[in-house]
Tab-separated table of C-alpha atoms in Angstrom:
chain	number	residue	atom	x	y	z
A	1	MET	CA	-0.231	28.436	56.428
A	2	PRO	CA	-2.463	27.137	54.233
A	3	GLU	CA	-2.778	23.155	55.000
A	4	THR	CA	-0.693	20.877	52.127
A	5	ALA	CA	-3.306	18.846	49.813
A	6	ARG	CA	-2.807	15.895	49.959
A	7	ARG	CA	-1.938	13.132	47.064
A	8	PRO	CA	-4.960	10.757	47.697
A	9	ASP	CA	-3.588	7.180	48.571
A	10	ARG	CA	-3.987	4.565	45.452
A	11	SER	CA	-2.089	1.645	47.317
A	12	ALA	CA	-5.284	0.512	47.119
A	13	ASP	CA	-6.308	1.102	43.320
A	14	PRO	CA	-6.923	-2.284	41.471
A	15	LEU	CA	-4.572	-3.087	38.940
A	16	PRO	CA	-4.924	-2.402	34.653
A	17	GLY	CA	-8.076	-4.869	34.248
A	18	ASP	CA	-8.219	-5.799	38.066
A	19	ARG	CA	-11.952	-7.243	37.976
A	20	SER	CA	-12.163	-8.645	41.770
A	21	GLY	CA	-14.424	-6.100	42.696
A	22	THR	CA	-17.487	-6.991	39.554
A	23	ARG	CA	-20.801	-8.896	40.422
A	24	TYR	CA	-21.147	-12.003	39.358
A	25	GLY	CA	-21.778	-13.337	35.744
A	26	ASN	CA	-19.287	-9.884	34.683
A	27	ARG	CA	-16.399	-12.439	33.337
A	28	PRO	CA	-12.897	-11.338	32.442
A	29	THR	CA	-12.491	-11.031	28.448
A	30	MET	CA	-9.205	-11.329	27.132
A	31	LYS	CA	-9.353	-7.049	26.742
A	32	ASP	CA	-8.211	-7.794	31.253
A	33	VAL	CA	-5.719	-10.109	30.778
A	34	ALA	CA	-4.610	-7.571	28.312
A	35	ALA	CA	-4.707	-4.385	30.059
A	36	ARG	CA	-3.391	-6.374	33.397
A	37	ALA	CA	-0.286	-7.793	31.504
A	38	GLY	CA	0.773	-4.681	29.211
A	39	VAL	CA	0.918	-6.584	26.354
A	40	GLY	CA	-2.349	-6.203	22.940
A	41	LEU	CA	-5.032	-8.237	22.539
A	42	LYS	CA	-3.409	-10.108	19.901
A	43	THR	CA	-0.888	-11.981	22.252
A	44	VAL	CA	-3.266	-12.720	24.619
A	45	SER	CA	-5.290	-14.269	21.944
A	46	ARG	CA	-2.370	-16.479	21.153
A	47	VAL	CA	-0.478	-17.206	23.968
A	48	VAL	CA	-4.309	-18.898	24.574
A	49	ASN	CA	-4.648	-20.753	22.337
A	50	GLY	CA	-1.038	-21.877	22.297
A	51	GLU	CA	0.069	-19.914	18.809
A	52	PRO	CA	3.472	-18.984	18.238
A	53	GLY	CA	5.410	-15.672	18.438
A	54	VAL	CA	5.454	-14.322	21.771
A	55	THR	CA	8.486	-14.308	23.938
A	56	GLN	CA	8.328	-16.586	27.052
A	57	ASP	CA	8.263	-13.457	29.414
A	58	THR	CA	4.729	-12.239	27.636
A	59	GLU	CA	3.676	-15.578	27.718
A	60	ARG	CA	4.184	-15.630	31.622
A	61	ARG	CA	2.706	-12.178	32.432
A	62	VAL	CA	-0.033	-12.784	29.813
A	63	GLN	CA	-0.391	-16.602	31.522
A	64	GLU	CA	0.459	-14.615	35.367
A	65	ALA	CA	-2.694	-11.969	34.485
A	66	ILE	CA	-4.981	-14.810	33.480
A	67	ALA	CA	-4.383	-16.411	36.857
A	68	ALA	CA	-4.982	-13.725	38.128
A	69	LEU	CA	-8.147	-13.020	37.019
A	70	GLY	CA	-9.691	-16.080	36.905
A	71	PHE	CA	-10.036	-15.875	32.787
A	72	ARG	CA	-11.422	-18.328	30.730
A	73	ARG	CA	-11.392	-18.548	27.143
A	74	ASN	CA	-14.975	-18.324	25.489
A	75	ASP	CA	-15.070	-21.839	23.295
A	76	SER	CA	-19.158	-21.102	22.928
A	77	ALA	CA	-17.935	-18.306	20.520
A	78	ARG	CA	-14.790	-19.904	19.252
A	79	VAL	CA	-16.613	-23.278	18.258
A	80	LEU	CA	-19.980	-21.133	16.357
A	81	ARG	CA	-16.732	-20.203	13.842
A	82	LYS	CA	-16.971	-23.069	13.244
A	83	GLY	CA	-19.592	-23.557	12.722
A	84	ARG	CA	-20.403	-26.753	15.731
A	85	THR	CA	-21.193	-25.882	18.695
A	86	ALA	CA	-19.393	-29.321	20.754
A	87	SER	CA	-22.563	-29.837	22.174
A	88	VAL	CA	-25.021	-32.513	22.392
A	89	GLY	CA	-28.208	-32.936	24.259
A	90	LEU	CA	-29.636	-36.525	25.506
A	91	VAL	CA	-33.203	-36.124	26.130
A	92	LEU	CA	-34.217	-39.521	29.352
A	93	GLU	CA	-36.979	-40.013	30.967
A	94	ASP	CA	-35.845	-40.490	34.077
A	95	LEU	CA	-32.656	-39.525	35.931
A	96	ALA	CA	-33.289	-41.294	38.766
A	97	ASP	CA	-33.946	-44.694	36.810
A	98	PRO	CA	-30.786	-47.418	37.350
A	99	PHE	CA	-31.280	-48.201	34.386
A	100	TYR	CA	-30.785	-44.887	32.650
A	101	GLY	CA	-27.078	-44.196	34.907
A	102	PRO	CA	-25.289	-46.777	32.535
A	103	LEU	CA	-26.936	-45.260	29.320
A	104	SER	CA	-25.904	-41.826	30.348
A	105	ARG	CA	-22.854	-42.616	30.981
A	106	ALA	CA	-21.839	-44.582	27.847
A	107	VAL	CA	-23.264	-41.229	25.820
A	108	GLU	CA	-21.179	-39.214	27.785
A	109	GLU	CA	-18.176	-40.852	26.767
A	110	VAL	CA	-19.024	-40.967	23.259
A	111	ALA	CA	-19.519	-37.658	23.315
A	112	ARG	CA	-16.041	-36.541	25.385
A	113	ALA	CA	-14.074	-39.168	22.937
A	114	HIS	CA	-14.842	-36.791	20.326
A	115	GLY	CA	-14.447	-33.484	22.098
A	116	ALA	CA	-18.104	-32.677	22.900
A	117	LEU	CA	-19.955	-31.121	25.435
A	118	LEU	CA	-23.379	-33.400	27.229
A	119	ILE	CA	-26.644	-31.951	28.314
A	120	ASN	CA	-29.068	-33.534	29.906
A	121	GLY	CA	-32.339	-33.591	31.376
A	122	SER	CA	-35.636	-35.672	32.246
A	123	SER	CA	-38.841	-35.506	30.361
A	124	ALA	CA	-40.823	-37.582	33.643
A	125	GLU	CA	-42.676	-39.928	30.919
A	126	ASP	CA	-44.580	-36.644	30.015
A	127	PRO	CA	-44.330	-35.846	26.582
A	128	ASP	CA	-45.070	-31.706	26.613
A	129	ARG	CA	-41.965	-31.807	28.832
A	130	GLU	CA	-39.997	-33.861	26.494
A	131	ARG	CA	-40.830	-31.278	23.535
A	132	GLU	CA	-40.052	-28.261	25.952
A	133	LEU	CA	-36.183	-29.660	26.945
A	134	ALA	CA	-35.828	-31.166	23.341
A	135	LEU	CA	-36.660	-27.756	21.650
A	136	ALA	CA	-34.713	-26.135	25.107
A	137	LEU	CA	-31.339	-27.488	23.983
A	138	CYS	CA	-31.903	-27.238	19.916
A	139	ALA	CA	-32.183	-23.044	20.679
A	140	ARG	CA	-28.988	-23.659	22.432
A	141	ARG	CA	-27.943	-24.322	18.971
A	142	VAL	CA	-26.404	-28.435	20.230
A	143	ASP	CA	-25.300	-29.693	17.056
A	144	GLY	CA	-27.431	-33.363	17.999
A	145	LEU	CA	-29.913	-35.066	20.075
A	146	VAL	CA	-30.037	-38.515	21.336
A	147	VAL	CA	-33.829	-38.898	23.453
A	148	ILE	CA	-35.824	-41.740	24.346
A	149	PRO	CA	-39.232	-40.364	23.782
A	150	ALA	CA	-42.032	-40.225	25.667
A	151	GLY	CA	-44.579	-38.580	23.335
A	152	GLY	CA	-45.929	-40.626	20.230
A	153	ASP	CA	-45.244	-37.496	18.020
A	154	HIS	CA	-42.221	-36.020	16.880
A	155	ARG	CA	-42.851	-34.089	13.677
A	156	TYR	CA	-41.489	-31.857	16.020
A	157	LEU	CA	-38.621	-31.878	15.689
A	158	GLU	CA	-38.666	-32.058	11.844
A	159	PRO	CA	-38.294	-28.144	11.555
A	160	GLU	CA	-34.881	-29.098	13.680
A	161	ILE	CA	-33.595	-32.522	11.613
A	162	LYS	CA	-33.702	-30.676	8.678
A	163	ALA	CA	-31.644	-27.366	9.775
A	164	GLY	CA	-29.249	-30.116	10.318
A	165	VAL	CA	-29.295	-31.222	14.488
A	166	ALA	CA	-29.028	-35.061	14.182
A	167	THR	CA	-31.083	-37.185	16.288
A	168	VAL	CA	-31.070	-40.497	17.392
A	169	PHE	CA	-33.949	-42.295	19.137
A	170	VAL	CA	-32.865	-44.893	22.108
A	171	ASP	CA	-34.985	-47.559	23.944
A	172	ARG	CA	-38.315	-46.244	21.463
A	173	PRO	CA	-38.644	-45.893	17.797
A	174	ALA	CA	-39.721	-42.002	17.557
A	175	GLY	CA	-43.406	-41.516	16.641
A	176	ARG	CA	-44.824	-40.124	13.067
A	177	ILE	CA	-40.698	-39.448	12.102
A	178	ASP	CA	-38.420	-41.852	10.372
A	179	ALA	CA	-35.644	-40.869	12.542
A	180	ASP	CA	-32.138	-43.428	13.707
A	181	VAL	CA	-33.467	-45.239	16.524
A	182	VAL	CA	-30.878	-48.247	18.413
A	183	LEU	CA	-33.515	-50.403	20.299
A	184	SER	CA	-33.645	-53.718	22.659
A	185	ASP	CA	-34.707	-57.167	21.378
A	186	ASN	CA	-37.797	-55.968	24.213
A	187	PHE	CA	-39.798	-58.774	21.916
A	188	GLY	CA	-38.118	-61.600	22.139
A	189	GLY	CA	-36.459	-60.957	25.607
A	190	ALA	CA	-39.928	-60.776	27.021
A	191	ARG	CA	-40.699	-64.458	25.615
A	192	ASP	CA	-37.710	-65.559	25.677
A	193	GLY	CA	-38.235	-64.960	29.561
A	194	VAL	CA	-41.498	-66.615	29.875
A	195	ALA	CA	-40.520	-69.677	28.047
A	196	HIS	CA	-38.127	-69.989	30.572
A	197	LEU	CA	-40.941	-70.415	33.222
A	198	ILE	CA	-42.642	-72.536	31.648
A	199	ALA	CA	-40.043	-75.105	31.006
A	200	HIS	CA	-39.734	-75.325	34.379
A	201	GLY	CA	-43.357	-76.450	35.051
A	202	HIS	CA	-45.924	-72.972	34.867
A	203	ARG	CA	-48.027	-73.068	33.424
A	204	ARG	CA	-49.992	-70.212	35.043
A	205	ILE	CA	-47.876	-67.285	34.497
A	206	GLY	CA	-48.880	-63.787	35.214
A	207	PHE	CA	-47.524	-61.120	33.519
A	208	ILE	CA	-47.318	-57.131	35.057
A	209	GLY	CA	-45.702	-53.717	32.702
A	210	ASP	CA	-45.459	-50.256	32.103
A	211	MET	CA	-48.007	-48.001	30.783
A	212	PRO	CA	-49.427	-49.864	27.326
A	213	ARG	CA	-48.871	-46.559	25.509
A	214	ILE	CA	-45.086	-47.133	26.150
A	215	HIS	CA	-43.232	-48.737	23.040
A	216	THR	CA	-41.404	-51.505	25.255
A	217	ALA	CA	-43.793	-51.982	27.926
A	218	ALA	CA	-46.041	-53.512	24.607
A	219	GLU	CA	-43.025	-55.627	23.417
A	220	ARG	CA	-42.776	-56.955	25.793
A	221	LEU	CA	-46.676	-57.551	26.123
A	222	ARG	CA	-46.748	-58.975	23.186
A	223	GLY	CA	-43.232	-61.425	23.932
A	224	TYR	CA	-45.604	-62.516	26.909
A	225	GLN	CA	-48.310	-63.112	24.816
A	226	ALA	CA	-46.409	-65.687	22.154
A	227	ALA	CA	-44.589	-67.547	24.174
A	228	MET	CA	-47.833	-68.631	26.021
A	229	GLU	CA	-49.228	-68.928	22.970
A	230	ASP	CA	-46.659	-71.866	21.632
A	231	ALA	CA	-47.104	-73.316	24.868
A	232	GLY	CA	-50.921	-73.779	23.985
A	233	ILE	CA	-51.611	-71.771	26.821
A	234	THR	CA	-54.734	-69.107	26.741
A	235	ALA	CA	-53.577	-66.198	29.255
A	236	PRO	CA	-57.366	-65.036	30.776
A	237	ASP	CA	-56.761	-61.044	31.259
A	238	SER	CA	-56.597	-60.952	35.075
A	239	TRP	CA	-53.032	-62.643	34.554
A	240	MET	CA	-51.802	-59.460	32.576
A	241	SER	CA	-51.773	-56.019	33.707
A	242	LEU	CA	-50.276	-52.615	32.359
A	243	GLY	CA	-50.062	-49.210	34.091
A	244	ALA	CA	-48.517	-47.177	36.595
A	245	THR	CA	-45.497	-48.461	38.045
A	246	ASP	CA	-46.494	-45.973	41.438
A	247	PRO	CA	-45.792	-49.500	44.145
A	248	GLU	CA	-49.613	-49.198	44.942
A	249	ARG	CA	-50.847	-50.394	41.495
A	250	VAL	CA	-48.249	-52.828	41.316
A	251	ARG	CA	-49.019	-54.276	44.082
A	252	ARG	CA	-52.589	-54.295	43.941
A	253	ALA	CA	-52.220	-56.217	40.534
A	254	ALA	CA	-49.515	-58.732	42.099
A	255	GLU	CA	-52.200	-59.481	45.161
A	256	ALA	CA	-54.863	-59.954	42.849
A	257	MET	CA	-53.403	-62.920	40.721
A	258	LEU	CA	-52.142	-64.414	43.584
A	259	THR	CA	-54.368	-64.882	45.752
A	260	GLY	CA	-58.035	-67.005	43.991
A	261	PRO	CA	-58.903	-70.153	44.331
A	262	GLU	CA	-55.767	-70.621	40.961
A	263	PRO	CA	-53.633	-68.551	41.603
A	264	VAL	CA	-50.401	-67.675	39.245
A	265	THR	CA	-47.548	-69.410	40.091
A	266	ALA	CA	-45.000	-67.111	38.901
A	267	VAL	CA	-44.597	-63.823	37.780
A	268	PHE	CA	-43.004	-62.077	34.667
A	269	THR	CA	-42.058	-58.448	35.849
A	270	GLY	CA	-41.987	-55.787	33.136
A	271	ASN	CA	-39.541	-53.428	34.146
A	272	ASN	CA	-37.016	-53.376	37.344
A	273	ARG	CA	-39.744	-50.783	39.492
A	274	VAL	CA	-42.669	-53.519	38.777
A	275	THR	CA	-39.837	-55.687	39.686
A	276	VAL	CA	-38.490	-54.483	43.217
A	277	THR	CA	-42.433	-54.195	44.349
A	278	VAL	CA	-43.329	-57.742	43.457
A	279	LEU	CA	-40.160	-58.749	45.687
A	280	ARG	CA	-41.696	-57.268	48.518
A	281	VAL	CA	-44.860	-58.638	47.506
A	282	LEU	CA	-43.490	-62.482	47.375
A	283	ALA	CA	-41.549	-61.873	50.688
A	284	GLU	CA	-44.938	-61.648	52.895
A	285	LEU	CA	-45.936	-65.339	50.835
A	286	PRO	CA	-46.207	-67.901	52.814
A	287	ARG	CA	-45.171	-69.986	49.762
A	288	PRO	CA	-42.995	-69.588	47.166
A	289	VAL	CA	-43.491	-67.702	43.739
A	290	ALA	CA	-40.758	-68.061	40.335
A	291	LEU	CA	-40.401	-65.322	39.608
A	292	VAL	CA	-37.686	-63.398	36.390
A	293	GLY	CA	-37.715	-59.646	35.958
A	294	PHE	CA	-37.279	-57.707	32.521
A	295	ASP	CA	-33.891	-55.805	33.643
A	296	ASP	CA	-31.497	-56.134	35.981
A	297	VAL	CA	-32.163	-55.154	39.827
A	298	GLU	CA	-28.879	-53.975	41.913
A	299	LEU	CA	-27.818	-57.271	44.346
A	300	ALA	CA	-30.388	-59.527	42.283
A	301	ASP	CA	-27.360	-61.869	43.012
A	302	LEU	CA	-27.456	-61.210	46.733
A	303	LEU	CA	-31.481	-62.119	46.537
A	304	ARG	CA	-31.969	-65.495	48.180
A	305	PRO	CA	-32.991	-67.453	46.122
A	306	GLY	CA	-31.123	-65.190	43.681
A	307	LEU	CA	-33.341	-62.833	40.925
A	308	THR	CA	-33.863	-64.618	37.373
A	309	VAL	CA	-33.231	-61.697	34.759
A	310	VAL	CA	-33.537	-60.507	31.367
A	311	ALA	CA	-30.936	-58.388	30.938
A	312	GLN	CA	-30.511	-55.595	28.265
A	313	ASP	CA	-27.286	-53.742	27.751
A	314	ALA	CA	-27.947	-49.963	29.029
A	315	ALA	CA	-24.347	-49.036	28.580
A	316	ALA	CA	-24.570	-50.604	24.771
A	317	LEU	CA	-28.232	-48.496	24.100
A	318	GLY	CA	-26.191	-45.315	25.023
A	319	ARG	CA	-23.059	-45.885	23.536
A	320	THR	CA	-24.212	-47.601	19.902
A	321	ALA	CA	-26.503	-44.157	19.658
A	322	ALA	CA	-24.310	-42.250	20.362
A	323	GLU	CA	-22.254	-42.974	17.650
A	324	ARG	CA	-24.590	-43.274	15.142
A	325	LEU	CA	-25.070	-39.345	15.926
A	326	PHE	CA	-20.930	-39.051	15.282
A	327	ARG	CA	-21.409	-41.078	12.703
A	328	ARG	CA	-24.522	-38.263	11.674
A	329	LEU	CA	-22.438	-35.224	12.414
A	330	ASP	CA	-19.568	-36.462	11.027
A	331	GLY	CA	-21.707	-36.426	7.435
A	332	ALA	CA	-22.908	-39.846	6.802
A	333	GLY	CA	-25.162	-40.354	4.166
A	334	VAL	CA	-27.601	-43.513	4.470
A	335	GLY	CA	-31.478	-43.508	5.845
A	336	PRO	CA	-32.429	-43.692	9.186
A	337	GLU	CA	-31.355	-47.747	10.941
A	338	ARG	CA	-33.501	-49.155	13.277
A	339	ILE	CA	-30.356	-51.008	15.395
A	340	GLU	CA	-31.665	-54.160	17.901
A	341	LEU	CA	-29.264	-54.736	20.101
A	342	PRO	CA	-29.307	-58.587	21.667
A	343	THR	CA	-30.563	-59.356	25.849
A	344	ARG	CA	-29.768	-62.137	28.071
A	345	LEU	CA	-31.222	-64.633	30.196
A	346	ILE	CA	-29.150	-64.555	33.695
A	347	ALA	CA	-30.916	-67.393	35.333
A	348	ARG	CA	-29.825	-67.055	39.196
A	349	GLY	CA	-32.504	-69.042	40.698
A	350	SER	CA	-36.057	-67.265	41.293
A	351	GLY	CA	-36.941	-68.390	37.739
A	352	GLU	CA	-36.102	-72.039	38.310
A	353	LEU	CA	-39.165	-72.253	41.378
A	354	PRO	CA	-40.801	-75.092	40.357
A	355	PRO	CA	-45.099	-74.741	40.699
A	356	SER	CA	-46.333	-74.755	44.550
A	357	PRO	CA	-48.038	-77.661	44.255
């Protein structure tokens, strides 16, 4: 007898809309959810968007299908229909720098409060990389940018700003364009820090800072020079050193100032990275040297003596810049503003040491 034809075993066939065998990147859609739940596409849309008009039983089936497939609503398409992507970009100088941690977090918190996602990246102090990153974020249709500039020419952003991308600069001003900027009082803070050393008897005070093309470094040098001039002190070039903040360069500069027939008795450092290297150099010396640093340093209060600093509020910088950005996005029509936040001198001991005899 001929063999009876067997029906194929379909017990392992996928259910309608089952995408368990699909490859990564092929995400389930509302059509897949509708097929699995046995309902129409509009019904799935109502459930996903929390709209009325769906029975409890139908909603349960749709939710079960969503859970089984791992479906996620496509918010990008949804917000694009409204003319916004609900995302903003943050271009930092260096993600590894502790100063930018609270700044970035503050921007993120403001963005979150406005229902927006923050996307950030680092320029590594490279103007070309900054430009590439900022334009890449614009190409992804972010609504706005918060930029800590690495370069001195931001005309490349003019077409984006004219197209509606709100842009705020923070920590340093934009170059060659008019734009909102939020800064710390770098000049005033440095002048106060050096004046503090002068008030404790120091006349030979060295300054070690970042690269002179950077706005903050130039302003802090200017504050140092102003305080010295106010006290009638002429600072020779050998007491001032600006350049890269890598430890070898900073160490050489510090050692040069601290040796010779008339070494400096105090040092003012231009940022937290410089300060850390100078602390290591001072720890190797047999005599005490006074130190005031611009930017606070983690565990500064646990050093002996504690580290005296000119502190800037990184979180306030980020929060103020982000709030300004969202005011722009909400239609604030005033011209570009320059907002300058105060610094605070925190005396912990290192800046109060008297000059060594």
